[in-house]
Structure formats: structure tokens, C-alpha cells
Short mmCIF file of C-alpha atoms in Angstrom, two decimals:
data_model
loop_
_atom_site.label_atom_id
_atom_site.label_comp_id
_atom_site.label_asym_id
_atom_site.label_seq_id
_atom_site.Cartn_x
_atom_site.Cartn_y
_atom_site.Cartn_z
CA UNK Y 22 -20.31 32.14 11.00
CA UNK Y 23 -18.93 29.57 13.64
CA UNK Y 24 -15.31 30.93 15.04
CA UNK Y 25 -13.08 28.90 17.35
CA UNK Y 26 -10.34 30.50 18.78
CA UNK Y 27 -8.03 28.60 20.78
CA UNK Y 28 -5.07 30.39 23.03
CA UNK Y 29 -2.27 29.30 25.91
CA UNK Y 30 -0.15 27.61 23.82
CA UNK Y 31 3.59 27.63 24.09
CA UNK Y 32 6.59 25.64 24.51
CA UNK Y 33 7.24 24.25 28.28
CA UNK Y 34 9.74 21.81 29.56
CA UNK Y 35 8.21 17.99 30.78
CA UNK Y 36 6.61 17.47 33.84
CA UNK Y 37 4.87 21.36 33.50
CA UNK Y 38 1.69 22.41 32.68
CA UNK Y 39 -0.68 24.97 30.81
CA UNK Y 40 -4.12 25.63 30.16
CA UNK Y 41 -5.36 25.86 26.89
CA UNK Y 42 -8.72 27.95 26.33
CA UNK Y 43 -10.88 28.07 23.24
CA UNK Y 44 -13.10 31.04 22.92
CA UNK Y 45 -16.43 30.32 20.43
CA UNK Y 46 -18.92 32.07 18.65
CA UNK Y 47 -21.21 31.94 15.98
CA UNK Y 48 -23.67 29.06 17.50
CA UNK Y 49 -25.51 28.51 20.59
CA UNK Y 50 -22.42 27.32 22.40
CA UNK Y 51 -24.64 25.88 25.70
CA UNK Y 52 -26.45 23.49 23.19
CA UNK Y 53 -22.86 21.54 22.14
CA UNK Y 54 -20.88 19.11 23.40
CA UNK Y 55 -17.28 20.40 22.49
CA UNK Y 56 -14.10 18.17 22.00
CA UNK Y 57 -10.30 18.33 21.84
CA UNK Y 58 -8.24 17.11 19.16
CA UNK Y 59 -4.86 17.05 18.68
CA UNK Y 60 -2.07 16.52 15.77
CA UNK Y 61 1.23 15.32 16.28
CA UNK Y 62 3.86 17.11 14.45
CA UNK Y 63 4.11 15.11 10.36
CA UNK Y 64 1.23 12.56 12.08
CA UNK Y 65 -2.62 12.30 11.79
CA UNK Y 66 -5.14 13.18 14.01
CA UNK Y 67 -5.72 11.78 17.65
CA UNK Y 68 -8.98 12.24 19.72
CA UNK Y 69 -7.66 13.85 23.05
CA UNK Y 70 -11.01 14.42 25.05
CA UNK Y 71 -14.52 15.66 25.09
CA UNK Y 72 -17.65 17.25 27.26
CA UNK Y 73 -21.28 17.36 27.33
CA UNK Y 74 -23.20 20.62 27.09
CA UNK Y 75 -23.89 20.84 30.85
CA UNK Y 76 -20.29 19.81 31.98
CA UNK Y 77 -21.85 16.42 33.74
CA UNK Y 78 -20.22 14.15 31.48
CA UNK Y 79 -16.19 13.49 29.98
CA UNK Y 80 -14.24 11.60 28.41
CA UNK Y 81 -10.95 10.81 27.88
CA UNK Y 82 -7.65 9.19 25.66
CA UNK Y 83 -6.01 6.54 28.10
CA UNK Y 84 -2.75 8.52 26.66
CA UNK Y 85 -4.33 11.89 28.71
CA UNK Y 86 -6.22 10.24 31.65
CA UNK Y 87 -5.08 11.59 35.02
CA UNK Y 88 -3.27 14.00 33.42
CA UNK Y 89 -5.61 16.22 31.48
CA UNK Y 90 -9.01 17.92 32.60
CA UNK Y 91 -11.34 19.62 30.19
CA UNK Y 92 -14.06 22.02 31.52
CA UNK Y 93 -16.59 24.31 30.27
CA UNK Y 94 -17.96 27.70 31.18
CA UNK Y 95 -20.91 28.32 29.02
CA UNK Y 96 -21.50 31.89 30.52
CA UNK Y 97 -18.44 32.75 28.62
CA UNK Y 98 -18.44 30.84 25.52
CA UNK Y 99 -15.36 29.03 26.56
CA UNK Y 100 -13.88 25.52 26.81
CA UNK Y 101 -10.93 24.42 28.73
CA UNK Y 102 -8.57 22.04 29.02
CA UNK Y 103 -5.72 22.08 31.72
CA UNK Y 104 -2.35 19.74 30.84
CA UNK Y 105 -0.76 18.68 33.89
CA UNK Y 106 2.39 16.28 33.95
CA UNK Y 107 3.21 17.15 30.42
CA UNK Y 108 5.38 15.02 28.35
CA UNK Y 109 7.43 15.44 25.44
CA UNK Y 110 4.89 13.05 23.56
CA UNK Y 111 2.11 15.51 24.17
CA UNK Y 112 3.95 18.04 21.85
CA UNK Y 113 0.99 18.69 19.55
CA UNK Y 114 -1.08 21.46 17.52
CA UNK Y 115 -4.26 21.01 20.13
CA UNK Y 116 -7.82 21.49 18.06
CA UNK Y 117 -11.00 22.41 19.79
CA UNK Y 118 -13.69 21.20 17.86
CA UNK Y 119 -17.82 21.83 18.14
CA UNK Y 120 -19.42 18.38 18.83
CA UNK Y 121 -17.87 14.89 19.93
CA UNK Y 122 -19.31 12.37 17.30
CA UNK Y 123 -19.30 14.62 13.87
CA UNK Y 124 -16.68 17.03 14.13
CA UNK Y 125 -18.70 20.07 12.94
CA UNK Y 126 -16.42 23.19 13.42
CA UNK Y 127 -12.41 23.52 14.15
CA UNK Y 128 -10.44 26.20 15.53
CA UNK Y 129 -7.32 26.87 13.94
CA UNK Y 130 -4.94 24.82 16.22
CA UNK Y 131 -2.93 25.69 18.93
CA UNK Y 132 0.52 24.80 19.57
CA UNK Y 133 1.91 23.05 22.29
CA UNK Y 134 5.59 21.99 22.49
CA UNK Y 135 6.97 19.59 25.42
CA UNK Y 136 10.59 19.86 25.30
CA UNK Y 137 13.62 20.40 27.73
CA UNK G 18 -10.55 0.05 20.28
CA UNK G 19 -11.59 0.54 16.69
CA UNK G 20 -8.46 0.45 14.41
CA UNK G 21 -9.25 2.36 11.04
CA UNK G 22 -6.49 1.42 8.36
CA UNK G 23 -6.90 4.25 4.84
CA UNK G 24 -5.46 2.89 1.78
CA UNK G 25 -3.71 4.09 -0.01
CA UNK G 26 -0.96 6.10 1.93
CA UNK G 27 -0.94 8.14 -1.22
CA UNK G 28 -2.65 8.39 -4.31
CA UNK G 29 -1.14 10.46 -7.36
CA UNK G 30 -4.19 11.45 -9.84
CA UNK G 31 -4.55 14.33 -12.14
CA UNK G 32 -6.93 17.12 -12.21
CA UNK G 33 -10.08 15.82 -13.83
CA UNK G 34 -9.60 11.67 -12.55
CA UNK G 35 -11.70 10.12 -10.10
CA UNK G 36 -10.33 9.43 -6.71
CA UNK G 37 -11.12 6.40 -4.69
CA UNK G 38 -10.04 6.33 -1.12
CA UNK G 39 -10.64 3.27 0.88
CA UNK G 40 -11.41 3.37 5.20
CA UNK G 41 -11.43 -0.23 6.48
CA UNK G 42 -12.26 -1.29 10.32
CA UNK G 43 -10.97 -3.42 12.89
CA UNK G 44 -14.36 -4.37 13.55
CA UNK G 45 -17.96 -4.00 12.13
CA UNK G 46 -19.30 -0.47 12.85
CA UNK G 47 -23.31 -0.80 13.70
CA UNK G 48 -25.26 1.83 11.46
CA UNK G 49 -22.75 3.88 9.63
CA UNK G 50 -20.94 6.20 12.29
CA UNK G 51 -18.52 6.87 9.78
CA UNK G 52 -17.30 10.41 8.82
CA UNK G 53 -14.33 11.76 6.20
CA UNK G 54 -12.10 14.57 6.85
CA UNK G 55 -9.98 17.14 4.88
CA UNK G 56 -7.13 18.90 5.89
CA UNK G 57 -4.72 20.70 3.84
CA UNK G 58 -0.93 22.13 4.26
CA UNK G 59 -1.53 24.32 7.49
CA UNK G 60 -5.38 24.20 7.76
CA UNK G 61 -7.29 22.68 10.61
CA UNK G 62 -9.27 19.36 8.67
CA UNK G 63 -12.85 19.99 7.20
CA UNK G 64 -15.70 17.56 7.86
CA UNK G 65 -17.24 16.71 4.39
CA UNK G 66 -18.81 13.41 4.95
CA UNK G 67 -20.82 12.20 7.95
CA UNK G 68 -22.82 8.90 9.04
CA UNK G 69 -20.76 7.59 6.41
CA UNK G 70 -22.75 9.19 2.92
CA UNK G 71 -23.96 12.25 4.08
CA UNK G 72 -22.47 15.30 2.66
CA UNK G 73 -21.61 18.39 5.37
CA UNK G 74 -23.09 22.03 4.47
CA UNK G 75 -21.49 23.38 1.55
CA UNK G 76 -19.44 20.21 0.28
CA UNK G 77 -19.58 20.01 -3.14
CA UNK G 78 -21.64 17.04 -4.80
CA UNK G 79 -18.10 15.27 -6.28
CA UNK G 80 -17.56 14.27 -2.39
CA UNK G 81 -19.54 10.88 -2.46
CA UNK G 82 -19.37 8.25 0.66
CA UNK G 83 -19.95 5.19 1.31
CA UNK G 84 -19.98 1.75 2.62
CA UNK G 85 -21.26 -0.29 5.85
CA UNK G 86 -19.52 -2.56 8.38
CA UNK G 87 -16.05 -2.07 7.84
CA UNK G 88 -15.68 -1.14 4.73
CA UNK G 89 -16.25 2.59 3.68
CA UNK G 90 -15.01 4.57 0.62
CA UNK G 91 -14.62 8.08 -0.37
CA UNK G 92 -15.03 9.23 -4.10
CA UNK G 93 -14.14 12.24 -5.25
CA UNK G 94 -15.97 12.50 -8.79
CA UNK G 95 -13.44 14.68 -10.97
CA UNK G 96 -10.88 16.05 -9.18
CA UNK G 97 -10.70 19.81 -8.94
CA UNK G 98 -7.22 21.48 -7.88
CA UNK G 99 -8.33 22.74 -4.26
CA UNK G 100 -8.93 18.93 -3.70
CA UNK G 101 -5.43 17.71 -3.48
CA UNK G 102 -5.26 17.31 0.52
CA UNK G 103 -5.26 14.69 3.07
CA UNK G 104 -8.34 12.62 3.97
CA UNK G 105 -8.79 11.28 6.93
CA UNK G 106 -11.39 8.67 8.09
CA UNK G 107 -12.71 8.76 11.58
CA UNK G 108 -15.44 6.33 12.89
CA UNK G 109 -18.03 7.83 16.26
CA UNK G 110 -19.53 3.88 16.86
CA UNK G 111 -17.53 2.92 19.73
CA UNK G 112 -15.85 5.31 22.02
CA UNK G 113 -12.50 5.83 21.87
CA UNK G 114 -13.41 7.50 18.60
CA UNK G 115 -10.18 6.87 16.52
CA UNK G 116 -9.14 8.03 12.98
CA UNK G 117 -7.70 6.49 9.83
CA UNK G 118 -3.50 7.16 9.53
CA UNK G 119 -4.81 9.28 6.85
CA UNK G 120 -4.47 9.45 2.55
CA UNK G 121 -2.57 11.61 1.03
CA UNK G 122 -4.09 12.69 -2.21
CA UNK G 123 -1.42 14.38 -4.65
CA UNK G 124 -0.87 15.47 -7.91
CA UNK G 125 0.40 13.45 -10.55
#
């Protein structure tokens, strides 16, 4: 079955960064584009950023442009996305999800936690 | 961007009622690029509807959708215990792709 596994979460004070990686497996992950989602803590759902299968193409939130990058290394199964500049409104469980239209396939969330 | 407003904020039904949950758009989605999601207490969401009637692999056939435009509905047939969750709406027409604030569907 399809397994998303997200990791390099943690709590880390404003203006900082991290790199959040999703390991996946289960499908032919070179055929997908692959997107992040993320979830306010008590709020709904908020479309953070997504990539094409060959890395040629992204897309962003206005809330994350300039600030966020999300890469791909299909070799390895793995999507990427590095959080620089973070700020306390970017404390969020972070979802990385198969696909970029219809959301197919969800990890189980990471957390991130912006805070001083 | 495409402003999805879900009504009702929450809906208390019983085991065994039929559940009606409404998506509405800011603005007239072409074709149906309309999908529903469930998520429930610590879970990541499930997709269960796509293209706005289509039913995801393994969703059972009291998940219904649909609608056109900007107005799309969820029904839920007779509600079954493991269906008391949040649904959220999420539309793919026009990039940003937003989501609905979300329903919450509890227990009466």
C-alpha cells in the first residue's frame, strides 16, 4: 500500500529554518506530482506548495513565497521542502500529499512549531 | 482566489440520519474540480469524493457528491458511527487550490 512518511519536524524560534523530508512508497513515485499541505493548530487545511514529476515546475501559497522551496529527488523516493525565515504563523502539522489536484495519499503529518 | 464557504459549521445527526453538507464558491468552477475530504481527531484527512461525484477507492457507496458551478453537496446516506468527522471541501479549478473552513459532523 501507499506510505508517506514525513520527518524534520520540531519546534524552532522565528526567523530559523528546517527541512522537512517525506519518504514514499508503495507507487511509482517518478510518475506523481507531490504537494504540501499544512494544518494550523484547531484550523482547517491550507495548500502550502506543490511539484511536477520531473521537478521543472512549482508552485506556491503567497503566505510561503520567497520563503519556502520544495524539491524532489526521485532516485530516492523523497520530497522536500526547506522553511527559511520561519514565522510563528507557520506553526503547523505539515502534510505531504501524492498528487496536486486530487489529494490521493497523506502522510501522517509532521509538526512544526515557530515559537520564541 | 476561489473562496469555498461549508455550511454548516456543525451538524448534530444521529447514527442512521442522512447528512447533507453544503460547499459553495466564490465563483463558478468550470467542469466539476471539486473534491470532499475527511479527517478525524488526529488522522491526516481522507479523499472520498473527487471531480465533484466521483467516489475514491474503497469509499463506501453512502458517500454521494454533487453539484456544478458553485454549488456542491455531500450526502452521507445513513450515517454509520466511524462517519462522525470533519469534511472538508477543496476545489483544483483555479490555482491557488483553496479549501472549505470545514463541517464538523457530530453526534447528536
Amino acid at each position: 500500500q501507499v506510505q508517506l512518511v514525513e520527518s524534520g519536524g520540531g519546534l524552532v524560534k522565528p526567523g530559523g529554518s528546517l527541512r522537512l523530508s517525506c519518504i514514499v512508497s508503495g507507487l511509482t513515485f517518478s510518475d506523481w506530482y507531490m504537494s504540501w499541505i499544512r494544518q494550523a493548530p484547531g484550523k482547517g487545511l491550507e495548500w502550502v506548495s506543490y511539484i511536477n514529476s520531473g521537478s521543472s515546475a512549482t508552485n506556491y501559497a503567497d503566505s510561503v513565497k520567497g520563503r519556502f522551496t520544495i524539491s524532489r529527488d526521485n532516485a530516492k523516493n523523497s520530497l522536500y521542502l526547506q522553511m527559511n525565515s520561519l514565522r510563528v504563523e507557520d506553526t503547523a502539522v505539515y502534510y505531504c500529499v501524492r498528487g496536486h489536484t486530487i489529494l490521493g495519499a497523506w502522510g501522517q503529518g509532521i509538526r512544526v512549531t515557530v515559537s520564541s | 482566489e476561489i473562496v469555498l464557504t461549508q455550511s454548516p459549521g456543525t451538524l448534530s445527526l444521529s447514527p442512521g440520519d442522512r447528512a447533507t453538507l453544503s460547499c459553495r464558491a466564490s465563483q463558478s468552477l468550470s467542469s466539476t474540480p471539486l473534491a470532499w475530504y475527511q479527517q478525524k481527531p488526529g488522522q491526516a484527512p481522507r479523499l472520498l469524493i473527487h471531480d465533484a461525484s466521483s467516489r475514491a477507492t474503497g469509499i463506501p457507496d453512502r458517500f454521494s457528491g454533487g453539484g456544478s458551478g458553485t454549488d456542491f453537496t455531500l450526502t452521507i446516506s445513513r450515517l454509520e458511527p466511524e462517519d462522525f468527522a470533519v469534511y472538508y471541501c477543496q476545489q483544483y479549478g483555479s490555482s491557488p487550490y483553496t479549501f472549505g473552513q470545514g463541517t464538523k459532523l457530530e453526534i447528536k
